[in-house]
Amino acid sequence: MKSYLLWSVLVGSGLLLGLVMLRNRYAFQWLGMICLHIAFASILLYILNLFSSYTHLELPLNAVTVGTVSVLGLPGLAALAALKLWVVGV
């Protein structure tokens, strides 16, 4: 019973958030910018992994790394690379 209640609250709040987003005319621009940042972050990580045979540095393409690079940009990519070299090594 408890899980049904939690799922209904989640679905209901998601629908209300969608309704609020559709009523705001700047919401689509905001959503488009988020999608653009995620796409550029994915492309940057893919390019880094493409040259991994030369650099011997490979970062996984998952939600955490894409989210970090999309929020922080190139400094986030450099921070992830430095963290991987520091913790794991080459």
mmCIF file of N, CA and C in Angstrom:
data_model
loop_
_atom_site.group_PDB
_atom_site.id
_atom_site.type_symbol
_atom_site.label_atom_id
_atom_site.label_comp_id
_atom_site.label_asym_id
_atom_site.label_seq_id
_atom_site.Cartn_x
_atom_site.Cartn_y
_atom_site.Cartn_z
ATOM 1 N N MET A 1 0.824 -1.197 0.000
ATOM 2 C CA MET A 1 0.000 0.000 0.000
ATOM 3 C C MET A 1 0.865 1.256 0.000
ATOM 4 N N LYS A 2 1.959 1.211 0.766
ATOM 5 C CA LYS A 2 2.820 2.380 0.866
ATOM 6 C C LYS A 2 3.487 2.700 -0.465
ATOM 7 N N SER A 3 3.896 1.667 -1.216
ATOM 8 C CA SER A 3 4.568 1.925 -2.482
ATOM 9 C C SER A 3 3.598 2.515 -3.508
ATOM 10 N N TYR A 4 2.338 2.091 -3.495
ATOM 11 C CA TYR A 4 1.347 2.676 -4.402
ATOM 12 C C TYR A 4 1.130 4.153 -4.108
ATOM 13 N N LEU A 5 1.122 4.490 -2.828
ATOM 14 C CA LEU A 5 0.954 5.886 -2.438
ATOM 15 C C LEU A 5 2.143 6.726 -2.894
ATOM 16 N N LEU A 6 3.357 6.194 -2.715
ATOM 17 C CA LEU A 6 4.545 6.936 -3.138
ATOM 18 C C LEU A 6 4.590 7.104 -4.651
ATOM 19 N N TRP A 7 4.241 6.050 -5.396
ATOM 20 C CA TRP A 7 4.236 6.143 -6.854
ATOM 21 C C TRP A 7 3.171 7.119 -7.338
ATOM 22 N N SER A 8 2.013 7.138 -6.684
ATOM 23 C CA SER A 8 0.958 8.073 -7.108
ATOM 24 C C SER A 8 1.368 9.514 -6.823
ATOM 25 N N VAL A 9 2.056 9.748 -5.720
ATOM 26 C CA VAL A 9 2.553 11.104 -5.432
ATOM 27 C C VAL A 9 3.603 11.502 -6.461
ATOM 28 N N LEU A 10 4.486 10.579 -6.839
ATOM 29 C CA LEU A 10 5.506 10.867 -7.840
ATOM 30 C C LEU A 10 4.889 11.186 -9.196
ATOM 31 N N VAL A 11 3.935 10.373 -9.624
ATOM 32 C CA VAL A 11 3.284 10.607 -10.922
ATOM 33 C C VAL A 11 2.477 11.896 -10.894
ATOM 34 N N GLY A 12 1.764 12.130 -9.808
ATOM 35 C CA GLY A 12 0.971 13.358 -9.703
ATOM 36 C C GLY A 12 1.827 14.610 -9.715
ATOM 37 N N SER A 13 2.925 14.588 -8.976
ATOM 38 C CA SER A 13 3.800 15.760 -8.962
ATOM 39 C C SER A 13 4.479 15.951 -10.310
ATOM 40 N N GLY A 14 4.805 14.852 -10.998
ATOM 41 C CA GLY A 14 5.375 14.973 -12.344
ATOM 42 C C GLY A 14 4.390 15.580 -13.325
ATOM 43 N N LEU A 15 3.132 15.177 -13.237
ATOM 44 C CA LEU A 15 2.112 15.764 -14.113
ATOM 45 C C LEU A 15 1.895 17.243 -13.813
ATOM 46 N N LEU A 16 1.872 17.605 -12.545
ATOM 47 C CA LEU A 16 1.723 19.021 -12.196
ATOM 48 C C LEU A 16 2.930 19.843 -12.645
ATOM 49 N N LEU A 17 4.119 19.290 -12.526
ATOM 50 C CA LEU A 17 5.318 19.979 -13.015
ATOM 51 C C LEU A 17 5.251 20.160 -14.518
ATOM 52 N N GLY A 18 4.805 19.138 -15.238
ATOM 53 C CA GLY A 18 4.638 19.255 -16.692
ATOM 54 C C GLY A 18 3.625 20.314 -17.063
ATOM 55 N N LEU A 19 2.547 20.407 -16.305
ATOM 56 C CA LEU A 19 1.529 21.426 -16.564
ATOM 57 C C LEU A 19 2.084 22.832 -16.353
ATOM 58 N N VAL A 20 2.834 23.007 -15.285
ATOM 59 C CA VAL A 20 3.441 24.315 -15.020
ATOM 60 C C VAL A 20 4.455 24.664 -16.101
ATOM 61 N N MET A 21 5.229 23.663 -16.542
ATOM 62 C CA MET A 21 6.223 23.911 -17.587
ATOM 63 C C MET A 21 5.564 24.294 -18.907
ATOM 64 N N LEU A 22 4.437 23.673 -19.229
ATOM 65 C CA LEU A 22 3.762 23.981 -20.486
ATOM 66 C C LEU A 22 3.102 25.353 -20.467
ATOM 67 N N ARG A 23 2.743 25.836 -19.298
ATOM 68 C CA ARG A 23 2.105 27.149 -19.214
ATOM 69 C C ARG A 23 3.118 28.286 -19.331
ATOM 70 N N ASN A 24 4.360 28.026 -18.997
ATOM 71 C CA ASN A 24 5.400 29.045 -19.073
ATOM 72 C C ASN A 24 6.009 29.030 -20.475
ATOM 73 N N ARG A 25 6.067 30.180 -21.125
ATOM 74 C CA ARG A 25 6.567 30.196 -22.503
ATOM 75 C C ARG A 25 8.082 30.093 -22.589
ATOM 76 N N TYR A 26 8.790 30.372 -21.515
ATOM 77 C CA TYR A 26 10.249 30.253 -21.524
ATOM 78 C C TYR A 26 10.721 28.864 -21.116
ATOM 79 N N ALA A 27 9.795 27.994 -20.781
ATOM 80 C CA ALA A 27 10.175 26.660 -20.324
ATOM 81 C C ALA A 27 10.810 25.851 -21.446
ATOM 82 N N PHE A 28 10.343 26.031 -22.671
ATOM 83 C CA PHE A 28 10.910 25.268 -23.779
ATOM 84 C C PHE A 28 12.328 25.721 -24.101
ATOM 85 N N GLN A 29 12.616 27.002 -23.938
ATOM 86 C CA GLN A 29 13.985 27.473 -24.119
ATOM 87 C C GLN A 29 14.896 26.879 -23.041
ATOM 88 N N TRP A 30 14.402 26.835 -21.825
ATOM 89 C CA TRP A 30 15.149 26.278 -20.709
ATOM 90 C C TRP A 30 15.406 24.799 -20.932
ATOM 91 N N LEU A 31 14.380 24.085 -21.358
ATOM 92 C CA LEU A 31 14.512 22.668 -21.633
ATOM 93 C C LEU A 31 15.459 22.416 -22.814
ATOM 94 N N GLY A 32 15.393 23.274 -23.820
ATOM 95 C CA GLY A 32 16.296 23.156 -24.964
ATOM 96 C C GLY A 32 17.746 23.379 -24.583
ATOM 97 N N MET A 33 18.001 24.327 -23.702
ATOM 98 C CA MET A 33 19.382 24.571 -23.253
ATOM 99 C C MET A 33 19.920 23.396 -22.448
ATOM 100 N N ILE A 34 19.075 22.773 -21.645
ATOM 101 C CA ILE A 34 19.512 21.597 -20.889
ATOM 102 C C ILE A 34 19.870 20.466 -21.849
ATOM 103 N N CYS A 35 19.021 20.244 -22.842
ATOM 104 C CA CYS A 35 19.296 19.187 -23.826
ATOM 105 C C CYS A 35 20.565 19.484 -24.622
ATOM 106 N N LEU A 36 20.799 20.754 -24.941
ATOM 107 C CA LEU A 36 22.000 21.138 -25.671
ATOM 108 C C LEU A 36 23.260 20.897 -24.846
ATOM 109 N N HIS A 37 23.213 21.217 -23.558
ATOM 110 C CA HIS A 37 24.360 20.979 -22.691
ATOM 111 C C HIS A 37 24.643 19.479 -22.549
ATOM 112 N N ILE A 38 23.588 18.690 -22.441
ATOM 113 C CA ILE A 38 23.775 17.240 -22.330
ATOM 114 C C ILE A 38 24.364 16.677 -23.617
ATOM 115 N N ALA A 39 23.910 17.179 -24.757
ATOM 116 C CA ALA A 39 24.435 16.695 -26.035
ATOM 117 C C ALA A 39 25.907 17.060 -26.193
ATOM 118 N N PHE A 40 26.282 18.296 -25.863
ATOM 119 C CA PHE A 40 27.681 18.694 -25.970
ATOM 120 C C PHE A 40 28.565 17.913 -24.999
ATOM 121 N N ALA A 41 28.065 17.648 -23.801
ATOM 122 C CA ALA A 41 28.835 16.866 -22.836
ATOM 123 C C ALA A 41 29.056 15.449 -23.349
ATOM 124 N N SER A 42 28.034 14.861 -23.940
ATOM 125 C CA SER A 42 28.172 13.511 -24.492
ATOM 126 C C SER A 42 29.169 13.491 -25.636
ATOM 127 N N ILE A 43 29.132 14.517 -26.479
ATOM 128 C CA ILE A 43 30.069 14.594 -27.605
ATOM 129 C C ILE A 43 31.503 14.761 -27.110
ATOM 130 N N LEU A 44 31.709 15.597 -26.091
ATOM 131 C CA LEU A 44 33.052 15.777 -25.539
ATOM 132 C C LEU A 44 33.596 14.487 -24.938
ATOM 133 N N LEU A 45 32.759 13.773 -24.191
ATOM 134 C CA LEU A 45 33.213 12.511 -23.618
ATOM 135 C C LEU A 45 33.485 11.480 -24.694
ATOM 136 N N TYR A 46 32.680 11.468 -25.747
ATOM 137 C CA TYR A 46 32.906 10.535 -26.846
ATOM 138 C C TYR A 46 34.228 10.840 -27.554
ATOM 139 N N ILE A 47 34.506 12.121 -27.783
ATOM 140 C CA ILE A 47 35.758 12.500 -28.438
ATOM 141 C C ILE A 47 36.958 12.129 -27.566
ATOM 142 N N LEU A 48 36.829 12.330 -26.244
ATOM 143 C CA LEU A 48 37.915 11.937 -25.349
ATOM 144 C C LEU A 48 38.140 10.435 -25.399
ATOM 145 N N ASN A 49 37.073 9.662 -25.419
ATOM 146 C CA ASN A 49 37.212 8.206 -25.495
ATOM 147 C C ASN A 49 37.669 7.746 -26.868
ATOM 148 N N LEU A 50 37.398 8.545 -27.900
ATOM 149 C CA LEU A 50 37.842 8.208 -29.244
ATOM 150 C C LEU A 50 39.366 8.248 -29.342
ATOM 151 N N PHE A 51 39.975 9.179 -28.629
ATOM 152 C CA PHE A 51 41.429 9.316 -28.638
ATOM 153 C C PHE A 51 42.082 8.598 -27.458
ATOM 154 N N SER A 52 41.390 7.643 -26.863
ATOM 155 C CA SER A 52 41.948 6.947 -25.700
ATOM 156 C C SER A 52 43.145 6.067 -26.053
ATOM 157 N N SER A 53 43.253 5.666 -27.306
ATOM 158 C CA SER A 53 44.431 4.873 -27.679
ATOM 159 C C SER A 53 45.701 5.719 -27.656
ATOM 160 N N TYR A 54 45.558 7.025 -27.849
ATOM 161 C CA TYR A 54 46.718 7.925 -27.798
ATOM 162 C C TYR A 54 46.963 8.450 -26.383
ATOM 163 N N THR A 55 45.892 8.774 -25.684
ATOM 164 C CA THR A 55 46.031 9.399 -24.367
ATOM 165 C C THR A 55 46.044 8.401 -23.219
ATOM 166 N N HIS A 56 45.593 7.179 -23.457
ATOM 167 C CA HIS A 56 45.464 6.147 -22.434
ATOM 168 C C HIS A 56 44.564 6.610 -21.293
ATOM 169 N N LEU A 57 43.581 7.414 -21.616
ATOM 170 C CA LEU A 57 42.621 7.915 -20.642
ATOM 171 C C LEU A 57 41.227 7.636 -21.181
ATOM 172 N N GLU A 58 40.459 6.882 -20.440
ATOM 173 C CA GLU A 58 39.117 6.518 -20.888
ATOM 174 C C GLU A 58 38.130 6.801 -19.762
ATOM 175 N N LEU A 59 37.166 7.682 -20.022
ATOM 176 C CA LEU A 59 36.113 7.991 -19.061
ATOM 177 C C LEU A 59 34.818 7.342 -19.522
ATOM 178 N N PRO A 60 34.072 6.751 -18.620
ATOM 179 C CA PRO A 60 32.819 6.106 -19.033
ATOM 180 C C PRO A 60 31.777 7.138 -19.444
ATOM 181 N N LEU A 61 30.938 6.737 -20.351
ATOM 182 C CA LEU A 61 29.862 7.607 -20.831
ATOM 183 C C LEU A 61 28.589 7.189 -20.102
ATOM 184 N N ASN A 62 28.402 7.719 -18.882
ATOM 185 C CA ASN A 62 27.222 7.396 -18.097
ATOM 186 C C ASN A 62 26.592 8.681 -17.565
ATOM 187 N N ALA A 63 25.533 8.544 -16.811
ATOM 188 C CA ALA A 63 24.772 9.711 -16.368
ATOM 189 C C ALA A 63 25.586 10.622 -15.450
ATOM 190 N N VAL A 64 26.435 10.056 -14.624
ATOM 191 C CA VAL A 64 27.219 10.869 -13.683
ATOM 192 C C VAL A 64 28.249 11.711 -14.434
ATOM 193 N N THR A 65 28.985 11.100 -15.351
ATOM 194 C CA THR A 65 30.009 11.851 -16.072
ATOM 195 C C THR A 65 29.378 12.864 -17.027
ATOM 196 N N VAL A 66 28.305 12.496 -17.696
ATOM 197 C CA VAL A 66 27.628 13.445 -18.592
ATOM 198 C C VAL A 66 27.044 14.598 -17.790
ATOM 199 N N GLY A 67 26.465 14.304 -16.643
ATOM 200 C CA GLY A 67 25.914 15.369 -15.794
ATOM 201 C C GLY A 67 26.985 16.304 -15.280
ATOM 202 N N THR A 68 28.133 15.754 -14.890
ATOM 203 C CA THR A 68 29.231 16.590 -14.407
ATOM 204 C C THR A 68 29.761 17.492 -15.507
ATOM 205 N N VAL A 69 29.967 16.936 -16.686
ATOM 206 C CA VAL A 69 30.505 17.734 -17.787
ATOM 207 C C VAL A 69 29.455 18.729 -18.296
ATOM 208 N N SER A 70 28.181 18.379 -18.265
ATOM 209 C CA SER A 70 27.171 19.321 -18.747
ATOM 210 C C SER A 70 26.996 20.496 -17.790
ATOM 211 N N VAL A 71 27.191 20.270 -16.506
ATOM 212 C CA VAL A 71 27.068 21.373 -15.543
ATOM 213 C C VAL A 71 28.345 22.202 -15.495
ATOM 214 N N LEU A 72 29.506 21.548 -15.458
ATOM 215 C CA LEU A 72 30.771 22.260 -15.269
ATOM 216 C C LEU A 72 31.511 22.588 -16.555
ATOM 217 N N GLY A 73 31.180 21.920 -17.647
ATOM 218 C CA GLY A 73 31.821 22.197 -18.925
ATOM 219 C C GLY A 73 33.204 21.586 -19.018
ATOM 220 N N LEU A 74 34.100 22.276 -19.724
ATOM 221 C CA LEU A 74 35.471 21.777 -19.896
ATOM 222 C C LEU A 74 36.235 21.635 -18.577
ATOM 223 N N PRO A 75 36.067 22.550 -17.606
ATOM 224 C CA PRO A 75 36.722 22.300 -16.310
ATOM 225 C C PRO A 75 36.222 21.025 -15.624
ATOM 226 N N GLY A 76 34.962 20.682 -15.824
ATOM 227 C CA GLY A 76 34.443 19.432 -15.283
ATOM 228 C C GLY A 76 35.058 18.226 -15.949
ATOM 229 N N LEU A 77 35.263 18.314 -17.261
ATOM 230 C CA LEU A 77 35.931 17.230 -17.985
ATOM 231 C C LEU A 77 37.366 17.083 -17.506
ATOM 232 N N ALA A 78 38.049 18.197 -17.311
ATOM 233 C CA ALA A 78 39.423 18.151 -16.802
ATOM 234 C C ALA A 78 39.457 17.612 -15.374
ATOM 235 N N ALA A 79 38.475 17.967 -14.567
ATOM 236 C CA ALA A 79 38.423 17.464 -13.193
ATOM 237 C C ALA A 79 38.179 15.960 -13.166
ATOM 238 N N LEU A 80 37.307 15.476 -14.031
ATOM 239 C CA LEU A 80 37.072 14.032 -14.101
ATOM 240 C C LEU A 80 38.316 13.288 -14.565
ATOM 241 N N ALA A 81 39.009 13.856 -15.544
ATOM 242 C CA ALA A 81 40.236 13.227 -16.025
ATOM 243 C C ALA A 81 41.308 13.226 -14.933
ATOM 244 N N ALA A 82 41.453 14.336 -14.229
ATOM 245 C CA ALA A 82 42.443 14.404 -13.152
ATOM 246 C C ALA A 82 42.079 13.454 -12.020
ATOM 247 N N LEU A 83 40.797 13.341 -11.704
ATOM 248 C CA LEU A 83 40.366 12.432 -10.660
ATOM 249 C C LEU A 83 40.624 10.977 -11.042
ATOM 250 N N LYS A 84 40.382 10.667 -12.300
ATOM 251 C CA LYS A 84 40.647 9.293 -12.757
ATOM 252 C C LYS A 84 42.146 8.997 -12.714
ATOM 253 N N LEU A 85 42.985 9.951 -13.151
ATOM 254 C CA LEU A 85 44.427 9.730 -13.118
ATOM 255 C C LEU A 85 44.946 9.655 -11.680
ATOM 256 N N TRP A 86 44.348 10.410 -10.773
ATOM 257 C CA TRP A 86 44.802 10.446 -9.398
ATOM 258 C C TRP A 86 44.387 9.189 -8.634
ATOM 259 N N VAL A 87 43.146 8.764 -8.822
ATOM 260 C CA VAL A 87 42.640 7.611 -8.070
ATOM 261 C C VAL A 87 43.053 6.295 -8.707
ATOM 262 N N VAL A 88 42.844 6.164 -10.014
ATOM 263 C CA VAL A 88 43.095 4.891 -10.677
ATOM 264 C C VAL A 88 44.516 4.831 -11.215
ATOM 265 N N GLY A 89 44.982 5.917 -11.781
ATOM 266 C CA GLY A 89 46.297 5.925 -12.430
ATOM 267 C C GLY A 89 46.186 5.414 -13.852
ATOM 268 N N VAL A 90 47.286 5.425 -14.551
ATOM 269 C CA VAL A 90 47.262 4.993 -15.952
ATOM 270 C C VAL A 90 47.781 3.596 -16.088
#
